[in-house]
Amino acid sequence: MRFWLALHPDVAKPIGGVKQMHRLSEHLSSLGYTSTIIQEDSSFHPGWFESEVNTISLKQWNSLTDLSKFRDVIILPETYVRFFRSYSRGLPLVIFNQNGSYTFGESDPVKNRISPKFVFDSYNFRNVIQILCVSEHDKNLLSVFCDMPDERISLIVNGLDNFSCSNSIKKHNIISFMPRKNSFDAGIVMRLLSIQPFSSNFKFYPIANASHQEVMNVLQKSLIFLSFGHPEGFGLPVAEALASGCSVVGYTGLGGRELFDKVLRYNVAFPVENGDWPAFVNGVSSVVSRYKHDHSNFVGDLAKSSTLIRQSYSDLAMQDSIKSAVFSIEKNLSRFLSSDSDASSFAF
């Protein structure tokens, strides 16, 4: 099989889903498949992280004459739901769904809203042979909403890139956060925290338009990371913060509940319900108190939670999950090819 991953328009601004699309392509290549990312400009690279992938321009891809449903598979992000049918060109499709809520439109719930019926019909388009998702929450959403059997949905582990923590890394009085999502909530919480006596010695550090390396550097120094991402398909910033030895306070984004649950035993992550701003204050207060009065045990628990997250979401775990997904893709591709070419649905 040859895989073609659609990733355009070309956007240089740091977006986690873009990086993970590159990682998917890299792993497919390492498994021995030809994998190419379709971009506006074949020479474009986002620039804020390192990757080595094959690329082709959209114009070049549209002019290819050797595409075949017997070997070529297109991988589309969930945000392309309006274009599943038109993009297919008769080829089998795989949907890489990194945020279940974006299936129904992006962050603006009014301007970008998509009819649930249209989504259902699009995901059940006969050329869609497999769906990849990145959390148990989204796998359950897609399974229930789209009424799909398990063999059509594969859970891809989000591998973390070199985020680490050790007892030798000195944590500073830094509370970091990413203001790109729910900046309104972030502004209110920053104000609430700034007037609390317990945070008077802390520096608030917004992580914006930062390279992958810059994010790593900030998180390794931060004691606390505030999560404002909601809704999230997985919550990559939360995973990266925990892997870096941060205590996390904030929104799970639903898809990130598995991250908070995984480190529950260590008492280093404090989930906050969406919009419950005072809970941010209480969570940070708890962290600061434990850091002062139970320092040694707390730092040890941060290191343990870091190890657990890095082991659970390792590069190897991602590759293994992709290998399993490809097995399902191959099996469902055979079903697709053996089905009646004039059929209006792809029955399992």
Short mmCIF file of C-alpha atoms in Angstrom, two decimals:
data_model
loop_
_atom_site.label_atom_id
_atom_site.label_comp_id
_atom_site.label_asym_id
_atom_site.label_seq_id
_atom_site.Cartn_x
_atom_site.Cartn_y
_atom_site.Cartn_z
CA MET A 1 0.00 0.00 0.00
CA ARG A 2 0.92 3.62 -0.54
CA PHE A 3 -0.44 6.11 1.98
CA TRP A 4 -1.25 9.74 1.13
CA LEU A 5 -1.83 12.02 4.14
CA ALA A 6 -3.71 15.24 3.41
CA LEU A 7 -2.34 18.12 5.46
CA HIS A 8 -3.15 21.48 3.93
CA PRO A 9 -3.38 24.47 3.93
CA ASP A 10 0.23 24.94 5.01
CA VAL A 11 0.24 26.38 8.55
CA ALA A 12 3.45 27.37 10.34
CA LYS A 13 1.73 28.14 13.66
CA PRO A 14 2.31 25.38 16.26
CA ILE A 15 -0.61 22.94 16.21
CA GLY A 16 -0.14 19.58 17.91
CA GLY A 17 -2.28 17.68 15.42
CA VAL A 18 0.05 18.68 12.59
CA LYS A 19 3.06 17.23 14.41
CA GLN A 20 1.21 13.99 15.09
CA MET A 21 0.28 13.69 11.41
CA HIS A 22 3.99 13.87 10.62
CA ARG A 23 4.68 11.23 13.25
CA LEU A 24 2.02 8.96 11.73
CA SER A 25 3.66 9.31 8.33
CA GLU A 26 7.10 8.58 9.77
CA HIS A 27 5.89 5.42 11.48
CA LEU A 28 4.16 4.19 8.33
CA SER A 29 7.44 4.65 6.49
CA SER A 30 9.37 2.82 9.21
CA LEU A 31 6.95 -0.11 8.79
CA GLY A 32 7.97 -0.34 5.15
CA TYR A 33 5.11 1.52 3.45
CA THR A 34 5.39 4.45 1.11
CA SER A 35 3.90 7.40 2.98
CA THR A 36 3.62 10.92 1.58
CA ILE A 37 2.10 14.10 3.01
CA ILE A 38 0.04 16.21 0.59
CA GLN A 39 0.74 19.93 1.12
CA GLU A 40 0.09 23.16 -0.71
CA ASP A 41 3.81 23.53 -1.33
CA SER A 42 5.88 20.35 -1.38
CA SER A 43 8.85 22.18 0.16
CA PHE A 44 6.90 23.52 3.15
CA HIS A 45 7.75 22.44 6.69
CA PRO A 46 6.03 23.87 9.81
CA GLY A 47 9.48 24.54 11.25
CA TRP A 48 8.66 24.27 14.96
CA PHE A 49 9.48 20.55 15.23
CA GLU A 50 11.80 18.13 13.49
CA SER A 51 10.54 15.50 11.06
CA GLU A 52 11.57 13.66 7.95
CA VAL A 53 8.64 12.84 5.68
CA ASN A 54 7.98 12.54 1.97
CA THR A 55 5.89 15.42 0.65
CA ILE A 56 4.05 16.30 -2.53
CA SER A 57 2.15 19.43 -3.51
CA LEU A 58 -1.62 19.26 -3.85
CA LYS A 59 -1.27 20.32 -7.48
CA GLN A 60 1.21 17.52 -8.16
CA TRP A 61 -0.96 14.97 -6.39
CA ASN A 62 -4.03 15.99 -8.39
CA SER A 63 -2.07 15.38 -11.58
CA LEU A 64 -0.97 11.83 -10.68
CA THR A 65 -2.17 9.25 -13.18
CA ASP A 66 -1.04 6.03 -11.51
CA LEU A 67 -3.30 6.07 -8.44
CA SER A 68 -5.11 2.78 -7.90
CA LYS A 69 -7.70 1.63 -5.38
CA PHE A 70 -5.73 -1.61 -5.11
CA ARG A 71 -2.71 0.03 -3.47
CA ASP A 72 -3.36 3.73 -2.70
CA VAL A 73 -5.03 4.81 0.54
CA ILE A 74 -5.79 8.43 1.47
CA ILE A 75 -5.60 9.51 5.11
CA LEU A 76 -7.70 12.57 5.94
CA PRO A 77 -8.01 14.53 9.22
CA GLU A 78 -11.44 14.75 10.85
CA THR A 79 -11.63 18.45 9.95
CA TYR A 80 -12.00 17.45 6.27
CA VAL A 81 -15.40 15.86 6.92
CA ARG A 82 -17.03 18.11 4.30
CA PHE A 83 -14.63 16.78 1.67
CA PHE A 84 -14.51 13.03 2.29
CA ARG A 85 -16.43 12.19 -0.87
CA SER A 86 -14.87 14.76 -3.19
CA TYR A 87 -11.33 13.97 -2.02
CA SER A 88 -11.71 10.24 -2.51
CA ARG A 89 -11.42 10.04 -6.30
CA GLY A 90 -12.66 6.47 -5.95
CA LEU A 91 -9.82 5.55 -3.60
CA PRO A 92 -10.22 4.02 -0.12
CA LEU A 93 -10.11 6.51 2.76
CA VAL A 94 -8.81 6.36 6.31
CA ILE A 95 -9.88 9.10 8.73
CA PHE A 96 -7.32 10.21 11.32
CA ASN A 97 -9.64 11.64 13.96
CA GLN A 98 -7.59 13.53 16.56
CA ASN A 99 -10.54 15.37 18.10
CA GLY A 100 -14.01 13.84 18.14
CA SER A 101 -15.72 17.17 18.71
CA TYR A 102 -14.05 18.65 15.61
CA THR A 103 -15.91 16.01 13.62
CA PHE A 104 -18.94 18.28 14.00
CA GLY A 105 -17.13 21.52 13.31
CA GLU A 106 -14.14 23.31 14.77
CA SER A 107 -13.91 25.48 17.86
CA ASP A 108 -16.56 28.01 16.85
CA PRO A 109 -19.80 26.11 17.58
CA VAL A 110 -21.93 28.36 15.37
CA LYS A 111 -19.87 29.43 12.38
CA ASN A 112 -18.39 25.99 11.71
CA ARG A 113 -21.26 23.77 12.84
CA ILE A 114 -21.87 20.63 10.79
CA SER A 115 -25.12 18.66 10.70
CA PRO A 116 -24.89 15.41 12.72
CA LYS A 117 -26.70 13.63 9.89
CA PHE A 118 -24.08 14.86 7.42
CA VAL A 119 -21.31 13.62 9.71
CA PHE A 120 -22.98 10.23 10.11
CA ASP A 121 -23.43 9.86 6.34
CA SER A 122 -19.85 10.99 5.69
CA TYR A 123 -18.31 8.52 8.13
CA ASN A 124 -20.42 5.75 6.63
CA PHE A 125 -19.38 6.68 3.08
CA ARG A 126 -18.46 3.34 1.48
CA ASN A 127 -14.88 4.44 0.70
CA VAL A 128 -14.11 5.05 4.39
CA ILE A 129 -12.48 1.75 5.31
CA GLN A 130 -10.95 2.68 8.68
CA ILE A 131 -11.00 5.36 11.36
CA LEU A 132 -8.01 6.12 13.55
CA CYS A 133 -8.51 7.95 16.86
CA VAL A 134 -6.27 8.89 19.77
CA SER A 135 -8.23 8.32 22.99
CA GLU A 136 -10.66 5.88 24.52
CA HIS A 137 -13.16 8.72 24.87
CA ASP A 138 -13.17 9.46 21.15
CA LYS A 139 -13.16 5.79 20.21
CA ASN A 140 -16.33 5.35 22.25
CA LEU A 141 -17.86 8.49 20.71
CA LEU A 142 -17.24 7.32 17.16
CA SER A 143 -18.32 3.77 17.87
CA VAL A 144 -21.62 4.84 19.41
CA PHE A 145 -22.42 7.82 17.18
CA CYS A 146 -21.46 6.24 13.88
CA ASP A 147 -22.69 2.77 14.92
CA MET A 148 -19.44 1.21 13.75
CA PRO A 149 -18.00 -2.21 14.59
CA ASP A 150 -14.70 -2.38 16.44
CA GLU A 151 -12.79 -3.55 13.38
CA ARG A 152 -13.38 -0.22 11.67
CA ILE A 153 -11.93 1.89 14.51
CA SER A 154 -8.30 1.75 15.64
CA LEU A 155 -6.86 3.48 18.69
CA ILE A 156 -3.51 5.12 17.93
CA VAL A 157 -1.23 5.81 20.89
CA ASN A 158 0.11 9.36 20.85
CA GLY A 159 3.85 8.97 21.24
CA LEU A 160 5.67 11.71 23.15
CA ASP A 161 8.84 13.25 21.72
CA ASN A 162 11.70 13.20 24.23
CA PHE A 163 9.79 14.83 27.08
CA SER A 164 11.43 13.73 30.29
CA CYS A 165 11.90 14.38 33.96
CA SER A 166 14.46 13.35 36.52
CA ASN A 167 15.08 14.16 40.16
CA SER A 168 18.14 16.11 39.06
CA ILE A 169 16.01 18.63 37.14
CA LYS A 170 15.32 21.57 39.40
CA LYS A 171 11.75 22.82 39.31
CA HIS A 172 11.23 26.56 39.48
CA ASN A 173 8.30 28.58 40.76
CA ILE A 174 6.78 28.70 37.30
CA ILE A 175 3.15 28.15 36.37
CA SER A 176 2.98 27.63 32.62
CA PHE A 177 -0.02 27.41 30.32
CA MET A 178 -0.98 27.54 26.65
CA PRO A 179 -3.40 30.40 25.91
CA ARG A 180 -4.28 29.32 22.34
CA LYS A 181 -7.43 27.52 23.44
CA ASN A 182 -10.00 29.12 25.76
CA SER A 183 -7.97 32.29 26.22
CA PHE A 184 -10.99 33.87 27.94
CA ASP A 185 -10.86 31.24 30.69
CA ALA A 186 -7.09 31.60 30.92
CA GLY A 187 -7.36 35.36 31.46
CA ILE A 188 -9.85 34.97 34.30
CA VAL A 189 -7.85 32.23 36.02
CA MET A 190 -4.64 34.25 35.74
CA ARG A 191 -6.37 37.15 37.45
CA LEU A 192 -7.75 34.94 40.21
CA LEU A 193 -4.37 33.35 40.84
CA SER A 194 -2.46 36.64 40.75
CA ILE A 195 -4.29 37.92 43.83
CA GLN A 196 -3.69 34.79 45.92
CA PRO A 197 -0.98 35.07 48.59
CA PHE A 198 0.30 31.54 47.89
CA SER A 199 1.19 32.44 44.29
CA SER A 200 3.06 35.66 45.06
CA ASN A 201 6.44 34.01 44.43
CA PHE A 202 5.37 32.33 41.20
CA LYS A 203 5.89 33.45 37.62
CA PHE A 204 3.12 32.88 35.09
CA TYR A 205 4.56 31.75 31.75
CA PRO A 206 2.33 31.66 28.63
CA ILE A 207 3.61 29.18 26.03
CA ALA A 208 2.67 30.59 22.63
CA ASN A 209 4.14 30.18 19.14
CA ALA A 210 6.97 28.16 20.66
CA SER A 211 9.07 25.49 19.00
CA HIS A 212 8.93 21.92 20.21
CA GLN A 213 12.28 22.36 21.96
CA GLU A 214 11.16 25.60 23.61
CA VAL A 215 8.04 23.89 24.96
CA MET A 216 10.19 21.09 26.38
CA ASN A 217 12.50 23.59 28.08
CA VAL A 218 9.65 25.51 29.71
CA LEU A 219 7.80 22.40 30.92
CA GLN A 220 10.94 20.88 32.44
CA LYS A 221 11.35 24.01 34.56
CA SER A 222 7.67 24.49 35.42
CA LEU A 223 6.24 23.15 38.64
CA ILE A 224 2.64 23.54 37.49
CA PHE A 225 0.95 23.40 34.10
CA LEU A 226 -2.56 24.80 33.72
CA SER A 227 -4.71 23.02 31.13
CA PHE A 228 -7.34 25.10 29.31
CA GLY A 229 -7.87 22.81 26.33
CA HIS A 230 -11.52 21.86 25.95
CA PRO A 231 -12.71 19.86 24.17
CA GLU A 232 -9.69 17.71 23.33
CA GLY A 233 -9.33 14.48 21.42
CA PHE A 234 -6.46 13.45 23.69
CA GLY A 235 -4.80 16.43 25.38
CA LEU A 236 -1.24 16.31 24.10
CA PRO A 237 -0.12 19.35 26.19
CA VAL A 238 -1.31 17.61 29.36
CA ALA A 239 0.59 14.44 28.44
CA GLU A 240 3.72 16.43 27.63
CA ALA A 241 3.48 18.36 30.91
CA LEU A 242 3.08 15.21 33.00
CA ALA A 243 5.94 13.57 31.10
CA SER A 244 8.06 16.61 31.98
CA GLY A 245 7.38 16.23 35.68
CA CYS A 246 4.79 18.98 36.02
CA SER A 247 1.80 18.92 38.27
CA VAL A 248 -1.27 19.58 36.13
CA VAL A 249 -4.37 21.54 37.10
CA GLY A 250 -7.20 22.10 34.66
CA TYR A 251 -9.52 20.76 32.03
CA THR A 252 -9.27 17.16 30.92
CA GLY A 253 -10.87 18.06 27.61
CA LEU A 254 -12.75 14.74 28.02
CA GLY A 255 -10.27 12.95 25.77
CA GLY A 256 -7.56 13.58 28.36
CA ARG A 257 -9.40 11.99 31.27
CA GLU A 258 -7.31 8.86 30.77
CA LEU A 259 -4.19 10.94 31.51
CA PHE A 260 -5.54 12.31 34.78
CA ASP A 261 -6.83 8.85 35.76
CA LYS A 262 -3.51 7.20 34.99
CA VAL A 263 -1.60 9.33 37.53
CA LEU A 264 -4.42 9.51 40.10
CA ARG A 265 -2.48 7.45 42.61
CA TYR A 266 0.28 10.08 42.79
CA ASN A 267 -1.95 13.07 43.61
CA VAL A 268 -0.17 15.33 41.12
CA ALA A 269 -3.00 16.08 38.69
CA PHE A 270 -6.18 17.96 39.57
CA PRO A 271 -9.02 17.83 37.02
CA VAL A 272 -11.28 20.86 36.74
CA GLU A 273 -14.76 20.89 35.27
CA ASN A 274 -15.19 23.18 32.30
CA GLY A 275 -15.77 26.75 33.51
CA ASP A 276 -15.08 26.03 37.19
CA TRP A 277 -12.48 28.78 37.58
CA PRO A 278 -12.26 28.70 41.40
CA ALA A 279 -11.27 25.02 41.13
CA PHE A 280 -8.08 26.14 39.38
CA VAL A 281 -7.24 28.24 42.45
CA ASN A 282 -7.94 25.34 44.81
CA GLY A 283 -5.87 22.95 42.69
CA VAL A 284 -2.86 25.26 42.50
CA SER A 285 -3.14 25.93 46.23
CA SER A 286 -2.99 22.18 46.92
CA VAL A 287 0.08 21.78 44.72
CA VAL A 288 1.93 24.69 46.30
CA SER A 289 1.10 23.44 49.80
CA ARG A 290 2.35 19.94 49.10
CA TYR A 291 5.46 21.27 47.35
CA LYS A 292 6.32 23.28 50.48
CA HIS A 293 5.37 20.82 53.20
CA ASP A 294 5.94 17.40 51.57
CA HIS A 295 8.66 18.37 49.13
CA SER A 296 10.66 15.16 48.87
CA ASN A 297 7.68 12.85 48.44
CA PHE A 298 5.98 15.25 46.06
CA VAL A 299 9.00 15.54 43.76
CA GLY A 300 9.30 11.77 43.84
CA ASP A 301 5.65 11.40 42.82
CA LEU A 302 6.15 13.85 39.96
CA ALA A 303 9.04 11.70 38.74
CA LYS A 304 6.95 8.51 39.06
CA SER A 305 4.02 10.00 37.14
CA SER A 306 6.46 11.19 34.47
CA THR A 307 7.84 7.69 34.06
CA LEU A 308 4.38 6.16 33.85
CA ILE A 309 3.19 8.61 31.18
CA ARG A 310 6.37 8.25 29.11
CA GLN A 311 6.11 4.46 29.21
CA SER A 312 2.41 4.44 28.37
CA TYR A 313 2.75 6.89 25.47
CA SER A 314 6.13 5.93 24.11
CA ASP A 315 7.30 6.06 20.53
CA LEU A 316 7.36 2.26 20.49
CA ALA A 317 3.78 2.08 21.76
CA MET A 318 2.72 4.42 18.97
CA GLN A 319 4.46 2.31 16.35
CA ASP A 320 2.87 -0.89 17.68
CA SER A 321 -0.59 0.69 17.60
CA ILE A 322 -0.06 1.89 14.03
CA LYS A 323 1.14 -1.56 13.01
CA SER A 324 -2.08 -3.04 14.42
CA ALA A 325 -4.15 -0.38 12.66
CA VAL A 326 -2.49 -1.12 9.32
CA PHE A 327 -3.41 -4.79 9.75
CA SER A 328 -7.07 -3.73 10.08
CA ILE A 329 -6.73 -1.38 7.12
CA GLU A 330 -5.39 -4.19 4.95
CA LYS A 331 -8.21 -6.50 5.99
CA ASN A 332 -10.90 -3.87 5.37
CA LEU A 333 -9.29 -2.87 2.08
CA SER A 334 -9.74 -6.46 0.91
CA ARG A 335 -13.41 -6.26 1.86
CA PHE A 336 -13.75 -2.95 0.06
CA LEU A 337 -12.19 -4.34 -3.12
CA SER A 338 -14.26 -7.49 -3.06
CA SER A 339 -17.54 -5.59 -2.57
CA ASP A 340 -19.72 -4.65 -5.51
CA SER A 341 -18.23 -1.49 -7.05
CA ASP A 342 -21.71 -0.14 -7.60
CA ALA A 343 -22.86 -0.70 -4.03
CA SER A 344 -23.99 2.38 -2.16
CA SER A 345 -22.62 1.16 1.17
CA PHE A 346 -19.67 -0.81 2.49
CA ALA A 347 -21.20 -3.58 4.58
CA PHE A 348 -19.21 -5.40 7.26
#
